[in-house]
């Protein structure tokens, strides 16, 4: 029996147990995947992680607000976790705490599964928080050109500077302020990685000239103003539910070394 948990605060809303159970059913692996509430302080988080792995647990997912603390706890990190400075997947490797960040690779896997090719394409990311940070390296690894738009320009600029050394050949990465007059021109994909929708705030899209073939909102479970705007522009629109599934799939495969085939799983009752 594999023992997995997802650590968060709050955590009761998490769909990870059902998603991983669906993977377990498809792959015929016995798992027990539980939600683990943790008080919002670093020492408690470290204690929960230590107790779980000392007790024989094989894999832990980490969600808000603990991804940065998980990064700090790790002895070893994947490239994506190192660059994202955040960890959403923990396991022991040779007795050492290993951290990965599967969010950005989950986004890329979902876009790819939806037939969106990213090589040499121009991508706009709105936002420069944790989710945007996690997406930059996986998008660059696909050969995409990326512009990061953020309300606080300095944060977008910092991200662009940090990832500059990851560019290959003629790839481009730049930063811009998220305001109406800058949201202009054609993009193959625009990704909403802001948390504006969670607080019902509007992005400055209404009178912008930005055109996008594909619009992807990392948020899921709600028809956002972002997706409504791009639906009216006749863009292909997607919410972040597929990203949630794909980041979980990558974690499951890392922990079990067994590949999940999503085509045999119906997630409609969860979305
Ligand atoms: P953070 O708090 O780290 O970052 C929030 C970002 O949103 C910042 O760039 C912030 O800009 C920007 N922002 C917030 N409010 C506004 C506003 N009113 N107008 C413009 N910009 C705004 O959040 P995360 O990066 O962790 O999460 C972002 C989104 O991604 C959330 O909706 C989250 O649910 C989703 N997500 C989805 C996942 C999935 O699997 N589908 C996985 C991870 C995240 P500033 O810097 O100026 O404050």
Short mmCIF file of C-alpha atoms and ligand atoms in Angstrom, two decimals:
data_model
loop_
_atom_site.label_atom_id
_atom_site.label_comp_id
_atom_site.label_asym_id
_atom_site.label_seq_id
_atom_site.Cartn_x
_atom_site.Cartn_y
_atom_site.Cartn_z
CA UNK A 1 0.00 0.00 0.00
CA UNK A 2 1.33 3.43 -0.98
CA UNK A 3 0.70 6.24 1.51
CA UNK A 4 0.32 9.76 0.08
CA UNK A 5 -0.89 13.07 1.54
CA UNK A 6 -1.59 16.61 0.41
CA UNK A 7 -0.59 19.25 2.97
CA UNK A 8 -2.36 22.61 2.94
CA UNK A 9 -4.26 25.24 4.89
CA UNK A 10 -7.14 25.20 4.09
CA UNK A 11 -7.25 21.66 2.72
CA UNK A 12 -10.82 20.33 2.98
CA UNK A 13 -11.64 21.53 -0.58
CA UNK A 14 -8.73 19.59 -2.18
CA UNK A 15 -9.67 17.21 -4.98
CA UNK A 16 -6.27 15.51 -4.93
CA UNK A 17 -7.47 12.37 -3.03
CA UNK A 18 -10.14 11.65 -5.68
CA UNK A 19 -7.76 12.42 -8.56
CA UNK A 20 -5.03 10.11 -7.21
CA UNK A 21 -7.60 7.39 -6.41
CA UNK A 22 -8.65 7.52 -10.06
CA UNK A 23 -4.97 7.07 -11.07
CA UNK A 24 -4.66 4.17 -8.60
CA UNK A 25 -7.78 2.47 -9.99
CA UNK A 26 -6.49 2.86 -13.56
CA UNK A 27 -3.05 1.47 -12.72
CA UNK A 28 -4.22 -1.18 -10.22
CA UNK A 29 -2.02 0.17 -7.45
CA UNK A 30 -3.25 0.16 -3.82
CA UNK A 31 -3.02 3.68 -2.36
CA UNK A 32 -4.21 5.61 0.66
CA UNK A 33 -4.21 9.37 -0.13
CA UNK A 34 -5.29 11.73 2.64
CA UNK A 35 -5.73 15.46 3.18
CA UNK A 36 -3.38 16.79 5.87
CA UNK A 37 -4.29 20.11 7.50
CA UNK A 38 -1.27 21.97 8.90
CA UNK A 39 -1.10 25.12 11.07
CA UNK A 40 0.25 28.06 9.10
CA UNK A 41 3.75 28.19 10.55
CA UNK A 42 7.07 26.89 9.31
CA UNK A 43 7.88 24.68 12.32
CA UNK A 44 4.52 22.89 12.12
CA UNK A 45 4.97 22.33 8.40
CA UNK A 46 8.46 20.86 8.91
CA UNK A 47 7.13 18.60 11.70
CA UNK A 48 4.26 17.30 9.53
CA UNK A 49 6.65 16.48 6.67
CA UNK A 50 9.17 14.79 8.96
CA UNK A 51 6.52 12.71 10.75
CA UNK A 52 4.91 11.62 7.48
CA UNK A 53 8.14 10.33 5.92
CA UNK A 54 9.44 8.88 9.22
CA UNK A 55 6.18 6.94 9.38
CA UNK A 56 6.82 5.34 5.99
CA UNK A 57 4.88 7.74 3.73
CA UNK A 58 5.99 7.65 0.09
CA UNK A 59 4.78 10.91 -1.38
CA UNK A 60 3.40 14.28 -0.28
CA UNK A 61 1.82 17.03 -2.32
CA UNK A 62 2.10 20.55 -0.99
CA UNK A 63 -0.38 23.33 -1.67
CA UNK A 64 -1.04 26.87 -0.44
CA UNK A 65 0.53 28.37 1.59
CA UNK A 66 3.44 25.91 2.00
CA UNK A 67 5.15 25.60 -1.40
CA UNK A 68 8.01 28.01 -0.55
CA UNK A 69 8.64 26.40 2.84
CA UNK A 70 8.69 22.97 1.17
CA UNK A 71 11.36 24.35 -1.19
CA UNK A 72 13.46 25.50 1.79
CA UNK A 73 13.18 22.09 3.53
CA UNK A 74 14.44 19.99 0.62
CA UNK A 75 17.92 18.45 0.39
CA UNK A 76 17.63 18.01 -3.38
CA UNK A 77 15.50 19.70 -6.03
CA UNK A 78 14.43 19.22 -9.65
CA UNK A 79 15.43 22.00 -12.10
CA UNK A 80 11.84 23.22 -12.17
CA UNK A 81 11.60 23.40 -8.37
CA UNK A 82 14.99 25.12 -8.18
CA UNK A 83 13.93 27.81 -10.65
CA UNK A 84 10.38 28.14 -9.30
CA UNK A 85 11.69 28.39 -5.71
CA UNK A 86 8.61 26.38 -4.80
CA UNK A 87 7.86 22.67 -4.33
CA UNK A 88 4.50 20.93 -4.75
CA UNK A 89 5.73 17.32 -4.68
CA UNK A 90 7.90 15.68 -2.00
CA UNK A 91 9.44 12.23 -1.67
CA UNK A 92 12.48 10.56 -0.16
CA UNK A 93 15.35 9.68 -2.50
CA UNK A 94 18.17 7.69 -0.87
CA UNK A 95 16.96 8.96 2.50
CA UNK A 96 17.08 12.60 1.38
CA UNK A 97 14.07 14.89 0.99
CA UNK A 98 13.60 15.52 -2.74
CA UNK A 99 11.33 18.27 -4.05
CA UNK A 100 9.81 18.75 -7.49
CA UNK A 101 7.43 21.31 -8.93
CA UNK A 102 5.02 19.65 -11.36
CA UNK A 103 2.67 22.65 -11.78
CA UNK A 104 4.38 24.18 -14.83
CA UNK A 105 5.01 20.81 -16.50
CA UNK A 106 1.34 20.02 -15.78
CA UNK A 107 0.32 23.20 -17.60
CA UNK A 108 2.50 22.32 -20.60
CA UNK A 109 1.23 18.70 -20.62
CA UNK A 110 -2.37 19.92 -20.56
CA UNK A 111 -1.82 22.40 -23.39
CA UNK A 112 -0.04 19.70 -25.41
CA UNK A 113 -2.86 17.21 -24.76
CA UNK A 114 -5.27 19.88 -26.06
CA UNK A 115 -3.28 20.10 -29.29
CA UNK A 116 -1.57 23.42 -28.51
CA UNK A 117 1.97 23.38 -29.85
CA UNK A 118 4.31 25.74 -27.96
CA UNK A 119 7.57 25.58 -29.94
CA UNK A 120 8.51 29.03 -31.33
CA UNK A 121 5.10 30.37 -30.26
CA UNK A 122 4.54 33.71 -28.54
CA UNK A 123 3.10 33.31 -25.05
CA UNK A 124 1.81 36.03 -22.73
CA UNK A 125 1.73 35.18 -19.03
CA UNK A 126 -0.40 37.52 -16.91
CA UNK A 127 0.95 37.51 -13.34
CA UNK A 128 4.35 37.00 -11.75
CA UNK A 129 3.44 35.11 -8.56
CA UNK A 130 4.17 31.50 -7.67
CA UNK A 131 2.12 29.93 -10.46
CA UNK A 132 3.72 32.14 -13.14
CA UNK A 133 7.18 31.43 -11.72
CA UNK A 134 6.52 27.69 -11.98
CA UNK A 135 5.35 27.98 -15.59
CA UNK A 136 8.27 29.94 -17.07
CA UNK A 137 10.93 27.18 -17.28
CA UNK A 138 8.59 24.46 -18.69
CA UNK A 139 7.34 26.94 -21.34
CA UNK A 140 10.89 27.96 -22.25
CA UNK A 141 11.90 24.28 -22.45
CA UNK A 142 9.21 23.88 -25.15
CA UNK A 143 10.94 26.61 -27.18
CA UNK A 144 8.29 29.29 -26.57
CA UNK A 145 8.91 33.05 -26.47
CA UNK A 146 7.44 34.52 -23.30
CA UNK A 147 6.30 37.98 -22.20
CA UNK A 148 5.43 38.29 -18.51
CA UNK A 149 2.85 41.01 -17.74
CA UNK A 150 2.40 41.94 -14.10
CA UNK A 151 0.61 44.68 -12.16
CA UNK A 152 3.84 45.20 -10.22
CA UNK A 153 6.34 45.57 -13.05
CA UNK A 154 9.40 45.00 -10.82
CA UNK A 155 8.25 41.44 -10.05
CA UNK A 156 7.83 40.61 -13.74
CA UNK A 157 11.23 42.14 -14.47
CA UNK A 158 12.83 40.07 -11.70
CA UNK A 159 11.36 36.87 -13.14
CA UNK A 160 12.53 37.73 -16.66
CA UNK A 161 16.05 38.47 -15.35
CA UNK A 162 16.22 35.23 -13.35
CA UNK A 163 15.24 33.04 -16.31
CA UNK A 164 17.32 34.85 -18.98
CA UNK A 165 20.10 32.25 -18.75
CA UNK A 166 17.61 29.50 -19.74
CA UNK A 167 17.06 30.99 -23.21
CA UNK A 168 18.29 29.06 -26.26
CA UNK A 169 19.04 30.28 -29.80
CA UNK A 170 16.76 33.24 -30.64
CA UNK A 171 14.27 32.65 -27.85
CA UNK A 172 12.86 35.80 -26.23
CA UNK A 173 11.76 36.54 -22.66
CA UNK A 174 10.64 39.98 -21.50
CA UNK A 175 8.59 41.80 -18.87
CA UNK A 176 5.88 44.41 -19.15
CA UNK A 177 3.43 46.18 -16.87
CA UNK A 178 -0.06 44.68 -16.82
CA UNK A 179 -2.12 47.64 -18.04
CA UNK A 180 -4.58 48.14 -20.87
CA UNK A 181 -2.29 50.02 -23.26
CA UNK A 182 0.40 47.32 -23.00
CA UNK A 183 -2.01 44.44 -23.68
CA UNK A 184 -1.77 44.68 -27.43
CA UNK A 185 -0.81 42.57 -30.45
CA UNK A 186 -1.21 38.90 -31.33
CA UNK A 187 -0.24 36.03 -29.02
CA UNK A 188 -0.54 32.32 -29.74
CA UNK A 189 -1.40 31.68 -26.10
CA UNK A 190 -2.31 34.03 -23.23
CA UNK A 191 -2.21 32.46 -19.76
CA UNK A 192 -3.92 34.02 -16.76
CA UNK A 193 -1.65 33.24 -13.79
CA UNK A 194 -2.95 36.09 -11.64
CA UNK A 195 -5.15 35.51 -8.62
CA UNK A 196 -7.50 38.34 -9.71
CA UNK A 197 -10.37 35.90 -10.39
CA UNK A 198 -10.20 34.45 -6.87
CA UNK A 199 -11.01 37.88 -5.43
CA UNK A 200 -13.45 38.81 -8.25
CA UNK A 201 -11.20 41.60 -9.46
CA UNK A 202 -11.02 42.44 -13.15
CA UNK A 203 -7.87 42.47 -15.24
CA UNK A 204 -7.43 45.53 -17.50
CA UNK A 205 -8.56 43.61 -20.59
CA UNK A 206 -11.85 45.33 -21.47
CA UNK A 207 -10.47 47.95 -23.90
CA UNK A 208 -7.23 46.22 -24.77
CA UNK A 209 -6.22 45.22 -28.31
CA UNK A 210 -4.65 41.88 -27.34
CA UNK A 211 -5.64 39.03 -29.63
CA UNK A 212 -4.92 35.40 -28.70
CA UNK A 213 -5.53 32.12 -30.48
CA UNK A 214 -5.71 30.32 -27.13
CA UNK A 215 -6.61 31.75 -23.71
CA UNK A 216 -5.87 29.60 -20.64
CA UNK A 217 -6.94 30.51 -17.11
CA UNK A 218 -5.01 28.60 -14.43
CA UNK A 219 -8.01 29.06 -12.16
CA UNK A 220 -10.66 26.36 -12.49
CA UNK A 221 -14.21 25.66 -11.39
CA UNK A 222 -15.53 29.11 -12.28
CA UNK A 223 -16.31 31.01 -15.51
CA UNK A 224 -13.89 33.91 -15.12
CA UNK A 225 -14.05 37.38 -16.67
CA UNK A 226 -10.72 36.53 -18.36
CA UNK A 227 -12.24 33.52 -20.14
CA UNK A 228 -15.42 35.43 -20.97
CA UNK A 229 -13.36 38.22 -22.53
CA UNK A 230 -11.42 35.84 -24.77
CA UNK A 231 -14.52 33.79 -25.61
CA UNK A 232 -15.95 36.99 -27.08
CA UNK A 233 -12.72 37.41 -29.08
CA UNK A 234 -13.29 33.90 -30.53
CA UNK A 235 -10.17 32.51 -28.87
CA UNK A 236 -10.06 28.85 -27.90
CA UNK A 237 -10.52 28.97 -24.11
CA UNK A 238 -9.53 26.54 -21.33
CA UNK A 239 -9.59 26.66 -17.55
CA UNK A 240 -6.89 25.18 -15.28
CA UNK A 241 -8.65 21.93 -14.41
CA UNK A 242 -6.51 20.00 -16.87
CA UNK A 243 -3.38 21.54 -15.33
CA UNK A 244 -4.54 20.25 -11.93
CA UNK A 245 -4.97 16.74 -13.35
CA UNK A 246 -1.63 16.77 -15.18
CA UNK A 247 0.40 18.10 -12.24
CA UNK A 248 -1.13 15.29 -10.13
CA UNK A 249 -0.35 12.70 -12.83
CA UNK A 250 3.30 13.78 -12.87
CA UNK A 251 3.51 13.50 -9.07
CA UNK A 252 1.86 10.04 -9.07
CA UNK A 253 4.29 8.82 -11.74
CA UNK A 254 7.27 10.21 -9.85
CA UNK A 255 6.22 8.42 -6.66
CA UNK A 256 5.21 5.08 -8.20
CA UNK A 257 7.23 4.91 -11.46
CA UNK A 258 3.97 3.73 -13.09
CA UNK A 259 2.53 5.67 -16.03
CA UNK A 260 -1.11 6.77 -15.88
CA UNK A 261 -3.23 6.69 -19.05
CA UNK A 262 -5.69 9.56 -18.77
CA UNK A 263 -7.82 8.41 -21.66
CA UNK A 264 -9.37 5.70 -19.49
CA UNK A 265 -10.36 8.12 -16.69
CA UNK A 266 -13.50 10.26 -16.60
CA UNK A 267 -12.93 13.34 -14.43
CA UNK A 268 -16.22 15.02 -15.31
CA UNK A 269 -17.72 14.42 -11.89
CA UNK A 270 -14.77 16.29 -10.30
CA UNK A 271 -14.50 19.38 -12.54
P1 LIG B 1 0.28 34.54 -6.06
O1 LIG B 1 -0.41 35.14 -4.90
O2 LIG B 1 1.64 33.98 -5.89
O3 LIG B 1 0.39 35.64 -7.25
C1 LIG B 1 -0.72 36.42 -7.56
C2 LIG B 1 -0.46 37.20 -8.86
O4 LIG B 1 -1.69 37.79 -9.26
C3 LIG B 1 0.56 38.32 -8.72
O5 LIG B 1 1.30 38.42 -9.91
C4 LIG B 1 -0.35 39.55 -8.54
O6 LIG B 1 0.24 40.76 -9.01
C5 LIG B 1 -1.50 39.19 -9.45
N1 LIG B 1 -2.74 39.87 -9.12
C6 LIG B 1 -3.52 39.67 -8.02
N2 LIG B 1 -4.61 40.46 -8.08
C7 LIG B 1 -4.52 41.16 -9.24
C8 LIG B 1 -5.35 42.14 -9.87
N3 LIG B 1 -6.49 42.55 -9.32
N4 LIG B 1 -4.95 42.65 -11.05
C9 LIG B 1 -3.79 42.25 -11.61
N5 LIG B 1 -2.97 41.32 -11.08
C10 LIG B 1 -3.33 40.79 -9.90
O7 LIG B 1 -0.74 33.43 -6.63
P2 LIG B 1 -0.38 32.08 -7.41
O8 LIG B 1 0.64 32.42 -8.43
O9 LIG B 1 -0.07 31.01 -6.44
O10 LIG B 1 -1.78 31.67 -8.10
C11 LIG B 1 -2.27 32.36 -9.24
C12 LIG B 1 -3.48 31.62 -9.81
O11 LIG B 1 -3.08 30.36 -10.34
C13 LIG B 1 -4.60 31.32 -8.79
O12 LIG B 1 -5.85 31.58 -9.41
C14 LIG B 1 -4.44 29.86 -8.50
O13 LIG B 1 -5.68 29.27 -8.13
C15 LIG B 1 -3.97 29.35 -9.87
N6 LIG B 1 -3.24 28.07 -9.80
C16 LIG B 1 -3.77 26.98 -10.47
C17 LIG B 1 -3.12 25.75 -10.45
C18 LIG B 1 -3.72 24.60 -11.19
O14 LIG B 1 -3.28 23.45 -10.99
N7 LIG B 1 -4.69 24.82 -12.06
C19 LIG B 1 -1.85 25.55 -9.73
C20 LIG B 1 -1.36 26.77 -9.08
C21 LIG B 1 -2.05 27.96 -9.12
P3 LIG B 1 1.20 41.66 -8.05
O15 LIG B 1 2.56 41.03 -8.13
O16 LIG B 1 1.15 43.00 -8.67
O17 LIG B 1 0.60 41.61 -6.67
#
